[in-house]
PDB file of C-alpha atoms in Angstrom:
ATOM      1  CA  MET A   1       6.777 -43.738 -41.472  1.00 41.00           C
ATOM      2  CA  LEU A   2       7.913 -40.430 -42.681  1.00 42.00           C
ATOM      3  CA  TRP A   3      11.695 -40.113 -42.471  1.00 39.00           C
ATOM      4  CA  CYS A   4      12.433 -36.505 -41.885  1.00 44.00           C
ATOM      5  CA  ILE A   5      15.832 -35.859 -43.347  1.00 42.00           C
ATOM      6  CA  ILE A   6      15.359 -32.207 -43.804  1.00 44.00           C
ATOM      7  CA  GLU A   7      17.323 -30.172 -46.306  1.00 45.00           C
ATOM      8  CA  ASN A   8      17.174 -26.450 -45.490  1.00 46.00           C
ATOM      9  CA  SER A   9      17.734 -23.825 -48.066  1.00 45.00           C
ATOM     10  CA  LEU A  10      16.164 -20.473 -47.247  1.00 48.00           C
ATOM     11  CA  ASP A  11      12.557 -21.223 -46.269  1.00 59.00           C
ATOM     12  CA  ARG A  12      12.200 -24.354 -48.432  1.00 61.00           C
ATOM     13  CA  HIS A  13      12.092 -27.759 -46.746  1.00 63.00           C
ATOM     14  CA  SER A  14      12.476 -30.977 -48.657  1.00 62.00           C
ATOM     15  CA  PHE A  15      11.754 -34.421 -47.172  1.00 60.00           C
ATOM     16  CA  LEU A  16      14.224 -36.507 -49.061  1.00 53.00           C
ATOM     17  CA  GLY A  17      13.227 -39.901 -50.376  1.00 62.00           C
ATOM     18  CA  ASN A  18       9.495 -39.203 -50.234  1.00 66.00           C
ATOM     19  CA  GLY A  19       9.086 -36.541 -52.873  1.00 69.00           C
ATOM     20  CA  LEU A  20       7.494 -34.182 -50.386  1.00 72.00           C
ATOM     21  CA  SER A  21       8.460 -30.565 -50.399  1.00 76.00           C
ATOM     22  CA  THR A  22       7.178 -27.344 -48.887  1.00 77.00           C
ATOM     23  CA  GLU A  23       7.856 -25.506 -52.148  1.00 81.00           C
ATOM     24  CA  ASP A  24       4.361 -25.999 -53.508  1.00 83.00           C
ATOM     25  CA  THR A  25       0.886 -25.928 -51.995  1.00 86.00           C
ATOM     26  CA  MET A  26       0.290 -29.647 -52.421  1.00 85.00           C
ATOM     27  CA  GLY A  27       3.403 -30.560 -50.443  1.00 83.00           C
ATOM     28  CA  LYS A  28       2.449 -28.119 -47.648  1.00 85.00           C
ATOM     29  CA  MET A  29      -1.106 -29.599 -47.579  1.00 88.00           C
ATOM     30  CA  VAL A  30       0.216 -33.164 -47.318  1.00 86.00           C
ATOM     31  CA  ILE A  31       2.549 -32.226 -44.466  1.00 85.00           C
ATOM     32  CA  GLN A  32      -0.294 -30.438 -42.619  1.00 90.00           C
ATOM     33  CA  ILE A  33      -2.539 -33.471 -43.008  1.00 92.00           C
ATOM     34  CA  LEU A  34       0.171 -35.775 -41.682  1.00 90.00           C
ATOM     35  CA  ALA A  35       0.704 -33.438 -38.744  1.00 91.00           C
ATOM     36  CA  ALA A  36      -3.074 -33.384 -37.984  1.00 95.00           C
ATOM     37  CA  VAL A  37      -3.208 -37.210 -38.130  1.00 96.00           C
ATOM     38  CA  ALA A  38      -0.181 -37.462 -35.811  1.00 95.00           C
ATOM     39  CA  GLU A  39      -1.760 -35.032 -33.375  1.00 96.00           C
ATOM     40  CA  ALA A  40      -5.082 -36.977 -33.386  1.00 97.00           C
ATOM     41  CA  GLU A  41      -3.243 -40.267 -32.803  1.00 98.00           C
ATOM     42  CA  ARG A  42      -1.348 -38.732 -29.877  1.00 98.00           C
ATOM     43  CA  GLU A  43      -4.645 -37.665 -28.318  1.00 97.00           C
ATOM     44  CA  HIS A  44      -6.067 -41.165 -28.794  1.00 98.00           C
ATOM     45  CA  ILE A  45      -2.994 -42.656 -27.138  1.00 98.00           C
ATOM     46  CA  LEU A  46      -3.402 -40.363 -24.145  1.00 98.00           C
ATOM     47  CA  GLU A  47      -7.095 -41.250 -23.852  1.00 98.00           C
ATOM     48  CA  ARG A  48      -6.398 -44.972 -23.970  1.00 98.00           C
ATOM     49  CA  THR A  49      -3.594 -44.644 -21.471  1.00 97.00           C
ATOM     50  CA  ASN A  50      -5.738 -42.697 -19.028  1.00 97.00           C
ATOM     51  CA  ASP A  51      -8.634 -45.103 -19.445  1.00 97.00           C
ATOM     52  CA  GLY A  52      -6.316 -48.025 -18.688  1.00 97.00           C
ATOM     53  CA  ARG A  53      -4.981 -46.265 -15.605  1.00 96.00           C
ATOM     54  CA  LEU A  54      -8.516 -45.689 -14.291  1.00 97.00           C
ATOM     55  CA  VAL A  55      -9.485 -49.307 -14.858  1.00 97.00           C
ATOM     56  CA  ALA A  56      -6.320 -50.372 -12.983  1.00 96.00           C
ATOM     57  CA  MET A  57      -7.097 -48.008 -10.108  1.00 96.00           C
ATOM     58  CA  VAL A  58     -10.615 -49.387  -9.789  1.00 97.00           C
ATOM     59  CA  ALA A  59      -9.137 -52.919  -9.817  1.00 97.00           C
ATOM     60  CA  GLY A  60      -6.879 -51.922  -6.905  1.00 95.00           C
ATOM     61  CA  VAL A  61      -3.495 -51.863  -8.696  1.00 94.00           C
ATOM     62  CA  LYS A  62      -0.963 -49.915  -6.691  1.00 91.00           C
ATOM     63  CA  PHE A  63       1.052 -47.368  -8.611  1.00 90.00           C
ATOM     64  CA  GLY A  64       4.546 -46.163  -7.922  1.00 88.00           C
ATOM     65  CA  ARG A  65       7.726 -47.670  -6.611  1.00 80.00           C
ATOM     66  CA  LYS A  66       7.525 -50.636  -4.279  1.00 79.00           C
ATOM     67  CA  PRO A  67       8.591 -49.964  -0.646  1.00 73.00           C
ATOM     68  CA  HIS A  68      12.157 -50.890   0.161  1.00 72.00           C
ATOM     69  CA  GLN A  69      12.354 -54.496   1.447  1.00 79.00           C
ATOM     70  CA  LYS A  70      14.414 -53.587   4.471  1.00 81.00           C
ATOM     71  CA  SER A  71      12.423 -50.573   5.540  1.00 83.00           C
ATOM     72  CA  ALA A  72      10.838 -52.276   8.551  1.00 82.00           C
ATOM     73  CA  MET A  73      14.174 -53.637   9.783  1.00 85.00           C
ATOM     74  CA  ILE A  74      15.818 -50.194   9.385  1.00 86.00           C
ATOM     75  CA  ARG A  75      12.982 -48.493  11.272  1.00 85.00           C
ATOM     76  CA  GLU A  76      13.369 -51.074  14.069  1.00 86.00           C
ATOM     77  CA  PHE A  77      17.085 -50.308  14.309  1.00 87.00           C
ATOM     78  CA  ILE A  78      16.333 -46.588  14.345  1.00 85.00           C
ATOM     79  CA  SER A  79      13.794 -47.024  17.184  1.00 86.00           C
ATOM     80  CA  GLN A  80      16.478 -48.884  19.150  1.00 89.00           C
ATOM     81  CA  SER A  81      18.836 -45.878  18.727  1.00 85.00           C
ATOM     82  CA  ALA A  82      21.381 -47.795  16.659  1.00 87.00           C
ATOM     83  CA  THR A  83      24.091 -45.770  14.958  1.00 88.00           C
ATOM     84  CA  VAL A  84      23.911 -44.979  11.260  1.00 89.00           C
ATOM     85  CA  LYS A  85      27.161 -46.856  10.660  1.00 91.00           C
ATOM     86  CA  LEU A  86      25.901 -50.001  12.440  1.00 89.00           C
ATOM     87  CA  ILE A  87      22.613 -49.937  10.506  1.00 89.00           C
ATOM     88  CA  ILE A  88      24.419 -49.514   7.176  1.00 89.00           C
ATOM     89  CA  GLU A  89      26.764 -52.403   7.961  1.00 89.00           C
ATOM     90  CA  LYS A  90      24.010 -54.717   9.187  1.00 85.00           C
ATOM     91  CA  THR A  91      21.619 -54.127   6.292  1.00 87.00           C
ATOM     92  CA  GLY A  92      24.068 -53.476   3.438  1.00 89.00           C
ATOM     93  CA  ILE A  93      22.303 -50.357   2.248  1.00 87.00           C
ATOM     94  CA  SER A  94      23.869 -47.084   1.228  1.00 90.00           C
ATOM     95  CA  ARG A  95      23.993 -44.019   3.481  1.00 91.00           C
ATOM     96  CA  ALA A  96      21.608 -42.180   1.108  1.00 92.00           C
ATOM     97  CA  THR A  97      19.079 -45.032   1.249  1.00 87.00           C
ATOM     98  CA  TYR A  98      19.269 -44.993   5.089  1.00 86.00           C
ATOM     99  CA  PHE A  99      18.423 -41.321   5.250  1.00 88.00           C
ATOM    100  CA  ARG A 100      15.743 -41.644   2.543  1.00 87.00           C
ATOM    101  CA  ILE A 101      14.001 -44.378   4.605  1.00 85.00           C
ATOM    102  CA  LYS A 102      14.541 -42.496   7.882  1.00 85.00           C
ATOM    103  CA  ASN A 103      13.081 -39.230   6.580  1.00 87.00           C
ATOM    104  CA  SER A 104      10.132 -40.817   4.726  1.00 82.00           C
ATOM    105  CA  PRO A 105       6.815 -41.313   6.484  1.00 79.00           C
ATOM    106  CA  ALA A 106       6.191 -44.830   7.713  1.00 67.00           C
ATOM    107  CA  ILE A 107       3.789 -46.765   5.547  1.00 55.00           C
TER     108      ILE A 107
END
């Protein structure tokens, strides 16, 4: 791993502890090669991640947050015209959660 403790003085950068410096052409070349390798690795990571997601989708894995456990009960209370205060007291949810469930489409 390249520890980048950068020492700036004018347009010269020195990577302390590794003997790399942007003062000469060899140092610049090594840094550019390391940057290219890092960029290629990042692209490979993205490809593998996307491939894994596609495999999971085909296998039927559901993505995203799980539905709130009390959503059905809260929707039942709402259909019975219960007050917000009563629903919050009975279910133990916050006011924000109540309105989030109320305003979200039923699943």
